[in-house]
Short mmCIF file of N, CA and C in Angstrom, two decimals:
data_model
loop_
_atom_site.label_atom_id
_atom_site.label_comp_id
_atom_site.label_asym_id
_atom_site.label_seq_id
_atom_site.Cartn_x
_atom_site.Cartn_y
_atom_site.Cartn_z
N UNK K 11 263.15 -14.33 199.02
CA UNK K 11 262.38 -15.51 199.40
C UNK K 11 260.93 -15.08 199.64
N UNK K 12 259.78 -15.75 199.12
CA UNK K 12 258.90 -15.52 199.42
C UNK K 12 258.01 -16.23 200.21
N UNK K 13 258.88 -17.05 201.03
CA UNK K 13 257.96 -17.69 202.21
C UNK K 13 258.86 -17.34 203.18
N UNK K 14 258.61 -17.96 204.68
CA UNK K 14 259.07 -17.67 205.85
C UNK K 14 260.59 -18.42 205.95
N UNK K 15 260.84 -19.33 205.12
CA UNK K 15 262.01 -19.99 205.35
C UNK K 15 262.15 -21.93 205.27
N UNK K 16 262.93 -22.41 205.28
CA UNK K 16 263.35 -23.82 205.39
C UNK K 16 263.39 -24.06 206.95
N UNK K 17 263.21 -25.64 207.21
CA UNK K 17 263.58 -26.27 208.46
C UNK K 17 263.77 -27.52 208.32
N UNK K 18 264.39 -28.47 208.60
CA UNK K 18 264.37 -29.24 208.67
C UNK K 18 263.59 -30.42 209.14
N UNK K 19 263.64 -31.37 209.65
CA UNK K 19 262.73 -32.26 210.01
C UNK K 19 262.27 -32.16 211.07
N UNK K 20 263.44 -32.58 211.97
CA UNK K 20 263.88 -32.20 213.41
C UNK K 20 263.42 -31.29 213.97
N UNK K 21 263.67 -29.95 213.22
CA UNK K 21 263.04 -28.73 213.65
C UNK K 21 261.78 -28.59 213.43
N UNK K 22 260.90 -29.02 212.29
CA UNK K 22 259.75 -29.05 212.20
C UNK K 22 258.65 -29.87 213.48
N UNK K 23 259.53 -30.88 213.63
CA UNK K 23 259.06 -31.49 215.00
C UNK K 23 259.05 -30.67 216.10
N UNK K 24 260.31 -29.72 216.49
CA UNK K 24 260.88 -29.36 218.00
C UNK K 24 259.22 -28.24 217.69
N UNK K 25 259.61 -27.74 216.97
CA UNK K 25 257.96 -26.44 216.70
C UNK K 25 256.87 -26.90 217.00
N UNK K 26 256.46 -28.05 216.35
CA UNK K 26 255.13 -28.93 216.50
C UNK K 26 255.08 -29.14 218.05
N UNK K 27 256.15 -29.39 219.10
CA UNK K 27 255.99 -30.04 220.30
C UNK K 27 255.98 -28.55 221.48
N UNK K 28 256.79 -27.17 220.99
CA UNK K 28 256.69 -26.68 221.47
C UNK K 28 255.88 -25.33 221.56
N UNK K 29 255.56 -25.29 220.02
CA UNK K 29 254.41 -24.35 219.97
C UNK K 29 252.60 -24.36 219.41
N UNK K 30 252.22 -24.28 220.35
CA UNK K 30 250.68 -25.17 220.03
C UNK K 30 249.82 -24.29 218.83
N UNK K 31 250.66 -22.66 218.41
CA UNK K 31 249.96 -22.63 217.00
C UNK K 31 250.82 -23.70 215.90
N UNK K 32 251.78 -24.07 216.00
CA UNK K 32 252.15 -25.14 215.34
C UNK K 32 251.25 -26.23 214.51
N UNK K 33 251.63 -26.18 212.79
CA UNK K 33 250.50 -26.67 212.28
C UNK K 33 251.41 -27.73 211.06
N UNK K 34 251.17 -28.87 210.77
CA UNK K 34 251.73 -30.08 209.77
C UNK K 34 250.86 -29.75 208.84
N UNK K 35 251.31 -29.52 207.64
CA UNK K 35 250.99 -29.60 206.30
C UNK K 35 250.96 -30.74 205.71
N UNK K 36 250.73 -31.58 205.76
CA UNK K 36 251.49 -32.59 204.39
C UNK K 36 250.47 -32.38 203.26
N UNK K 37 250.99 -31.96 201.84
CA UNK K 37 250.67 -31.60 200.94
C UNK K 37 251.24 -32.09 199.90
N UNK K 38 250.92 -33.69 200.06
CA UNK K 38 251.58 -34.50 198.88
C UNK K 38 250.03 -35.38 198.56
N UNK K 39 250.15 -35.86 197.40
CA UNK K 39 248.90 -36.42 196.91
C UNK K 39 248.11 -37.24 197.41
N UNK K 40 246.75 -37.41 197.47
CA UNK K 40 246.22 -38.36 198.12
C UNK K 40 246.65 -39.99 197.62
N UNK K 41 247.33 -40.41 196.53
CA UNK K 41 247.89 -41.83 196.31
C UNK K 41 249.10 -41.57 197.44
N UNK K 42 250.23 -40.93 197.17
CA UNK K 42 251.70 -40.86 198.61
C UNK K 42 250.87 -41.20 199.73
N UNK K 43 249.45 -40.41 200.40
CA UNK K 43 249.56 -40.75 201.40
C UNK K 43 249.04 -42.15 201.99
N UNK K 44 248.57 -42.63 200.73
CA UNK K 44 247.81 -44.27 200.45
C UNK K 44 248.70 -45.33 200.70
N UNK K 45 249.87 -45.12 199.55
CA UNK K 45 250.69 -45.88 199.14
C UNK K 45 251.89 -45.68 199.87
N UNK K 46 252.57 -44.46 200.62
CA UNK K 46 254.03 -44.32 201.32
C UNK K 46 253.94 -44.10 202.51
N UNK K 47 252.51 -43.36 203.37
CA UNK K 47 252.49 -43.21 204.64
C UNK K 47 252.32 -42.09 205.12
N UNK K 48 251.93 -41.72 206.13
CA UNK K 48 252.02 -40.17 206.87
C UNK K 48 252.63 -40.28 208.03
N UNK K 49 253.29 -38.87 208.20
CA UNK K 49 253.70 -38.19 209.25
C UNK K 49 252.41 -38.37 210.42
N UNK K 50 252.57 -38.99 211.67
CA UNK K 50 252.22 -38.82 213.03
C UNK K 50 252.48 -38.13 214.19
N UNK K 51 251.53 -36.90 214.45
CA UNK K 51 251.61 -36.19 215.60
C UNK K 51 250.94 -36.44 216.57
N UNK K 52 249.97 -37.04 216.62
CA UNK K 52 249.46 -37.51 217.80
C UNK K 52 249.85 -37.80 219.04
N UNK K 53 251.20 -38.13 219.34
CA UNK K 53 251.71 -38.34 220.57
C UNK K 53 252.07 -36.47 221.19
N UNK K 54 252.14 -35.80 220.21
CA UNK K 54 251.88 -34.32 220.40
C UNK K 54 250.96 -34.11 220.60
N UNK K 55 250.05 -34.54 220.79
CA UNK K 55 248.53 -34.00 221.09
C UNK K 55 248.21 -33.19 219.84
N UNK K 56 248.37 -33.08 218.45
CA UNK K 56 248.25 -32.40 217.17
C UNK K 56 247.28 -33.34 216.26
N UNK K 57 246.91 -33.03 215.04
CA UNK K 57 246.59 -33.59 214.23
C UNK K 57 247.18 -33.22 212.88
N UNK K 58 248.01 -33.96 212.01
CA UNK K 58 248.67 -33.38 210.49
C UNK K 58 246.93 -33.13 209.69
N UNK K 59 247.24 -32.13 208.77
CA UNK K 59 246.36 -31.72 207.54
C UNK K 59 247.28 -32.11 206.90
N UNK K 60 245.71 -33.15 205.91
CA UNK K 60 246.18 -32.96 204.21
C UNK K 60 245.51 -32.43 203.28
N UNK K 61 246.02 -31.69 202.90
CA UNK K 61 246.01 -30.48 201.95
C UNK K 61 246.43 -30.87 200.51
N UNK K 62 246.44 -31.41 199.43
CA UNK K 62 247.06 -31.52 198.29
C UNK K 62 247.25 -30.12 197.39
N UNK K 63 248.58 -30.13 197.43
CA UNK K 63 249.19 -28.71 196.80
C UNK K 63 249.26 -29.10 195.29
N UNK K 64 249.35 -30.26 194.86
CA UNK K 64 249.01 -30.54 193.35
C UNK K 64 248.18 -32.08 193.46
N UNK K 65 247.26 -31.51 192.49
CA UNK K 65 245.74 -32.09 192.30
C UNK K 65 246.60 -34.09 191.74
N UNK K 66 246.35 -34.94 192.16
CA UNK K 66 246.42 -36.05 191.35
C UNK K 66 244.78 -36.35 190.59
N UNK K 67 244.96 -37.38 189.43
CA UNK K 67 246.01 -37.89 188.89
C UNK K 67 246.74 -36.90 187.46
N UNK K 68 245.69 -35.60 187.95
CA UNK K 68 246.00 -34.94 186.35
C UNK K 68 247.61 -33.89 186.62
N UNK K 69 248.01 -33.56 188.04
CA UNK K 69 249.36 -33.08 188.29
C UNK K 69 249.24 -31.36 188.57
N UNK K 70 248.16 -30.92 188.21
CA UNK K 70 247.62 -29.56 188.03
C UNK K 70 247.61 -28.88 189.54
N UNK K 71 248.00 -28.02 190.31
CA UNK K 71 247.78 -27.22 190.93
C UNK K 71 246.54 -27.09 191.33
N UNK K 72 246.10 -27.30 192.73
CA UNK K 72 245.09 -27.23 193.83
C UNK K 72 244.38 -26.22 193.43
N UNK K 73 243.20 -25.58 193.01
CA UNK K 73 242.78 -24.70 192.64
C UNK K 73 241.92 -24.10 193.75
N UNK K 74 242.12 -24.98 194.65
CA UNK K 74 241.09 -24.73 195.99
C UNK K 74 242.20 -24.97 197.60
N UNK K 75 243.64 -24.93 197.41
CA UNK K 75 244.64 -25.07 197.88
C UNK K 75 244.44 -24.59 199.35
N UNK K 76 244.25 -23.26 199.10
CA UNK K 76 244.29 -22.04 200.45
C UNK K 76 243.11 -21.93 201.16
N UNK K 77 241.76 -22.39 200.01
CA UNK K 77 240.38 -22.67 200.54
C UNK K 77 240.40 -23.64 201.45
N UNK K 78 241.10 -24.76 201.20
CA UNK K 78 241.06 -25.87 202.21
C UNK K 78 242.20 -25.87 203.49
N UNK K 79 242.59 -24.77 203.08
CA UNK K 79 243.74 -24.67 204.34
C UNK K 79 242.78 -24.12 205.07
N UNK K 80 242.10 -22.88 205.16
CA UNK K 80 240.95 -22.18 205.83
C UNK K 80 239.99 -23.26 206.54
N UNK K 81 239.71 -24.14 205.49
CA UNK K 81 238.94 -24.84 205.94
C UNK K 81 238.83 -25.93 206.91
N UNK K 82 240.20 -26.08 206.92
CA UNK K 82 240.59 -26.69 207.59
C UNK K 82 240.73 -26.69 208.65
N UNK K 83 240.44 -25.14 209.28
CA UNK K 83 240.39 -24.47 210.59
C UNK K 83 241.86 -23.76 210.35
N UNK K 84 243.01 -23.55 209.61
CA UNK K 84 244.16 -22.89 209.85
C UNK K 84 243.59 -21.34 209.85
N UNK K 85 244.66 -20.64 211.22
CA UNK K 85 244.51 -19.04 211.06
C UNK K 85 245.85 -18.70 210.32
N UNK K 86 245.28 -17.12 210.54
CA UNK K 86 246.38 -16.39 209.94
C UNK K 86 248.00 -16.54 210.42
N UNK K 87 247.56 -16.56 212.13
CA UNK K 87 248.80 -16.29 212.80
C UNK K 87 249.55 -17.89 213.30
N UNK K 88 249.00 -19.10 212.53
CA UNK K 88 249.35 -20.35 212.87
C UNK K 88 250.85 -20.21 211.51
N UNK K 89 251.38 -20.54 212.11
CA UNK K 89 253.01 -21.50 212.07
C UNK K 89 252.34 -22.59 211.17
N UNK K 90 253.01 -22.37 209.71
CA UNK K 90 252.29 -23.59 209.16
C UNK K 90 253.78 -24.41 208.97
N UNK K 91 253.89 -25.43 208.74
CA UNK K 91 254.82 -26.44 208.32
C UNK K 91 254.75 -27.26 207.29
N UNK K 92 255.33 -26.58 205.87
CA UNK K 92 255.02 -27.61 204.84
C UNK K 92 255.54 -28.91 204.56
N UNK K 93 255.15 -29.95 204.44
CA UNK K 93 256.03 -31.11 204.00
C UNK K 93 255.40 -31.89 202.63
N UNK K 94 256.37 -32.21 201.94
CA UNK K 94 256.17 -33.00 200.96
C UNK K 94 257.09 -33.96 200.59
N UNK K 95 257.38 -34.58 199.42
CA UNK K 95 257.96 -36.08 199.47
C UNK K 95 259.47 -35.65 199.60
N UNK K 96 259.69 -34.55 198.71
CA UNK K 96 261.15 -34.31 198.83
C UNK K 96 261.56 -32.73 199.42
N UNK K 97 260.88 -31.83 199.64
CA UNK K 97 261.20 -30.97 199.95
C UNK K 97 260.89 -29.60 199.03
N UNK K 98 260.21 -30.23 197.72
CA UNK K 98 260.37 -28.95 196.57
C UNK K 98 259.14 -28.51 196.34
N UNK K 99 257.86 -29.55 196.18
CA UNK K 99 256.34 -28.69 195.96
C UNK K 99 256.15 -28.46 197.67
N UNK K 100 256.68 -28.08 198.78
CA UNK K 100 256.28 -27.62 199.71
C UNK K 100 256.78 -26.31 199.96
N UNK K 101 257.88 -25.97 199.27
CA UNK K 101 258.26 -24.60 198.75
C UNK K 101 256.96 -23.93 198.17
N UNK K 102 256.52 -24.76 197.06
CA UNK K 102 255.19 -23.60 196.20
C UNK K 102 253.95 -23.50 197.53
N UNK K 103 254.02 -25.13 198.10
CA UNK K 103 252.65 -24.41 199.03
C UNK K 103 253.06 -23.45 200.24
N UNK K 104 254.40 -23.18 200.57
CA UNK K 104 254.35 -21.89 201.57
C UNK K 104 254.34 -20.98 200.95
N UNK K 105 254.85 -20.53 199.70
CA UNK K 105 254.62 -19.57 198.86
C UNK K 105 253.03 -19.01 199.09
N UNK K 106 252.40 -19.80 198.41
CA UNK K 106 250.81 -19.57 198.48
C UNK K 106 249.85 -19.31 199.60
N UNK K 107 250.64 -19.83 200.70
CA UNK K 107 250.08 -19.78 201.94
C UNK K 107 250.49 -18.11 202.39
N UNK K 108 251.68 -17.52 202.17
CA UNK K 108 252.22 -16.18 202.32
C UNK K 108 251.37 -15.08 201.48
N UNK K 109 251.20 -15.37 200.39
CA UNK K 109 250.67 -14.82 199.24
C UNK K 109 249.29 -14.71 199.80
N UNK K 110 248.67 -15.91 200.60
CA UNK K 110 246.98 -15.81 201.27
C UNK K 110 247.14 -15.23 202.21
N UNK K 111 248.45 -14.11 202.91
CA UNK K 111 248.27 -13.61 204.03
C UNK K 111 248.41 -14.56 205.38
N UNK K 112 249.21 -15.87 205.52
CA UNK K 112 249.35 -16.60 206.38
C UNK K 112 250.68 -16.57 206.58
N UNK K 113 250.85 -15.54 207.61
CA UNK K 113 252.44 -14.91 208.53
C UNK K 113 253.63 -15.36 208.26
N UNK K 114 253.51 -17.07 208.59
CA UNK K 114 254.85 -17.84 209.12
C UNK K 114 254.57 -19.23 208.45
N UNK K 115 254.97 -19.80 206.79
CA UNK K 115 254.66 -20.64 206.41
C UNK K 115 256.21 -21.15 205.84
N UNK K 116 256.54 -22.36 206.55
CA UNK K 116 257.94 -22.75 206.02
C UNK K 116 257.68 -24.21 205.49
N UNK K 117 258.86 -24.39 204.87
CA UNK K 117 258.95 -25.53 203.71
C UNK K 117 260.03 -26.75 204.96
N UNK K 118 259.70 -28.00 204.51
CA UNK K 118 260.49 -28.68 205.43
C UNK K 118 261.39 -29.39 204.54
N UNK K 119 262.66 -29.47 204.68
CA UNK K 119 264.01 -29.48 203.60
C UNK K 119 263.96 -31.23 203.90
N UNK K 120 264.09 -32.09 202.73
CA UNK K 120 264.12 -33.07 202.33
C UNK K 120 262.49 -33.83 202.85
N UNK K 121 261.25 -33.32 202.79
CA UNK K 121 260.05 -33.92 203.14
C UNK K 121 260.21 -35.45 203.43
N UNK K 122 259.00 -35.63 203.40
CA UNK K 122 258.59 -37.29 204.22
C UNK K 122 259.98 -38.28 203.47
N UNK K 123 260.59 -38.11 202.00
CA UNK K 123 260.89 -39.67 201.90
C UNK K 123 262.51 -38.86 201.67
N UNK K 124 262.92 -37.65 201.38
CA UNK K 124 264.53 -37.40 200.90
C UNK K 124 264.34 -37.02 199.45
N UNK K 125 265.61 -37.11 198.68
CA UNK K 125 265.90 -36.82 197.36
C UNK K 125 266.07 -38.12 196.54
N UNK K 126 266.39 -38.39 195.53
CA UNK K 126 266.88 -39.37 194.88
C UNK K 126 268.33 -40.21 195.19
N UNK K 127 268.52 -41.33 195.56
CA UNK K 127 270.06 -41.29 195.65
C UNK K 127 270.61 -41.61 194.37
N UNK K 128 272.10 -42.15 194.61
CA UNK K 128 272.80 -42.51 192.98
C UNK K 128 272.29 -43.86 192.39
N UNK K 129 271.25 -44.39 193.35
CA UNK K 129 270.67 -45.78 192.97
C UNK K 129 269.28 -45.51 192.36
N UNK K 130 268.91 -44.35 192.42
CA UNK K 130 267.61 -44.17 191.79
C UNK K 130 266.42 -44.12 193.09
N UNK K 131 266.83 -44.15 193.97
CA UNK K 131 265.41 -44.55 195.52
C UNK K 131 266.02 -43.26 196.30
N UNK K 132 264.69 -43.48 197.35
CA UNK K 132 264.41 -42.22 197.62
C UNK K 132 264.36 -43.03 199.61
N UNK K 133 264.49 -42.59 200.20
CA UNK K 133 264.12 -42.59 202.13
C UNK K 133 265.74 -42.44 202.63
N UNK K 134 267.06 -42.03 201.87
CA UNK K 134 268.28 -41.98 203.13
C UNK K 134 267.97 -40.65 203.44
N UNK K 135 267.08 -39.73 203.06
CA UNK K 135 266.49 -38.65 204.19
C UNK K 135 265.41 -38.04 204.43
N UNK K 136 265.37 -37.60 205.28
CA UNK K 136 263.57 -36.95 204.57
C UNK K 136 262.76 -37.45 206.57
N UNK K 137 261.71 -37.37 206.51
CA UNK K 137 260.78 -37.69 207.83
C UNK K 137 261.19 -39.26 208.27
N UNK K 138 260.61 -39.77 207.36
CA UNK K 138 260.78 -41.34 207.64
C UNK K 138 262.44 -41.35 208.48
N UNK K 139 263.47 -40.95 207.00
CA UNK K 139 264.91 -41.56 207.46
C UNK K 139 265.37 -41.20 209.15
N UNK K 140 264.71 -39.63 209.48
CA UNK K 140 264.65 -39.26 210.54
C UNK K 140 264.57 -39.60 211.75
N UNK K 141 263.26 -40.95 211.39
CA UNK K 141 262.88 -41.82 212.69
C UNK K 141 262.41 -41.18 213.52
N UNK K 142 261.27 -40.15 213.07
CA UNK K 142 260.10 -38.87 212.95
C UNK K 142 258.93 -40.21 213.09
N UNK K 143 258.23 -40.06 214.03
CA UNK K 143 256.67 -40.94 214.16
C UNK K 143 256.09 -40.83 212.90
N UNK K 144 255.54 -41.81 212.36
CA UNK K 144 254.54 -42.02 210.59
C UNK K 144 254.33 -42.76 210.62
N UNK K 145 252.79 -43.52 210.14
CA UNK K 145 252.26 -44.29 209.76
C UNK K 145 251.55 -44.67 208.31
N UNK K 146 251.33 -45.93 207.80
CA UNK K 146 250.75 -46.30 206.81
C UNK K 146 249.15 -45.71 206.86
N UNK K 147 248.70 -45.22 206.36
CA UNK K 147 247.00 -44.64 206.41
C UNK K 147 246.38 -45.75 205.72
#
């Protein structure tokens, strides 16, 4: 494995509330966070980063990914927490975040909306289904 590991939702939260290098990724496109909503930490006293780990509308890989994590104010030794819609491009951005020398970067297993079900839709898991704080931006 070349990132720090999986967590779940739940757990991505219990981290966010109990450890203040604790850091929200969401690294899904700037339309998701237009059109489906974001994750809310604020009642944590936190703020989520967005970071886009793949560029819309052309689909291409952030070429400035890790620059804007920096920039963002993230350190080395911050606990990052990736999330994305389903759980799978937040795998590549802890990858990259490890690869930039950032300690403890985990992927959050079924992101903001879940997987596909047998109906074709997507929220029976993921942040939302969780009943995890998020809002419409």
């Amino acid at each position: 494995m070349t990132y720090s590991g999986d967590v779940t939702c739940e757990q991505a939260w219990q981290r966010l509330a109990e450890n203040p290098k604790a850091v929200l990724i969401d690294c899904r496109t700037q339309a998701e966070w237009n059109f489906v909503g974001v994750p809310d930490t604020e009642s944590l006293g936190k703020r989520t980063l967005f970071v886009e780990w793949i560029d819309y509308p052309n689909g291409a890989p952030n070429p400035r990914f890790v620059d804007q994590l920096r920039e963002a104010g993230v350190e080395p030794d911050d606990e990052l927490l990736f999330l994305c819609r389903s759980g799978h491009r937040s795998i590549g951005a802890a990858e990259a975040a490890v690869a930039a020398g950032f300690g403890q970067a985990y992927n959050i297993l079924d992101g903001f909306e879940g997987p596909i079900d047998a109906d074709g839709h997507r929220g029976g898991a993921g942040w939302r289904a969780a009943s995890l704080p998020w809002r419409q931006s």
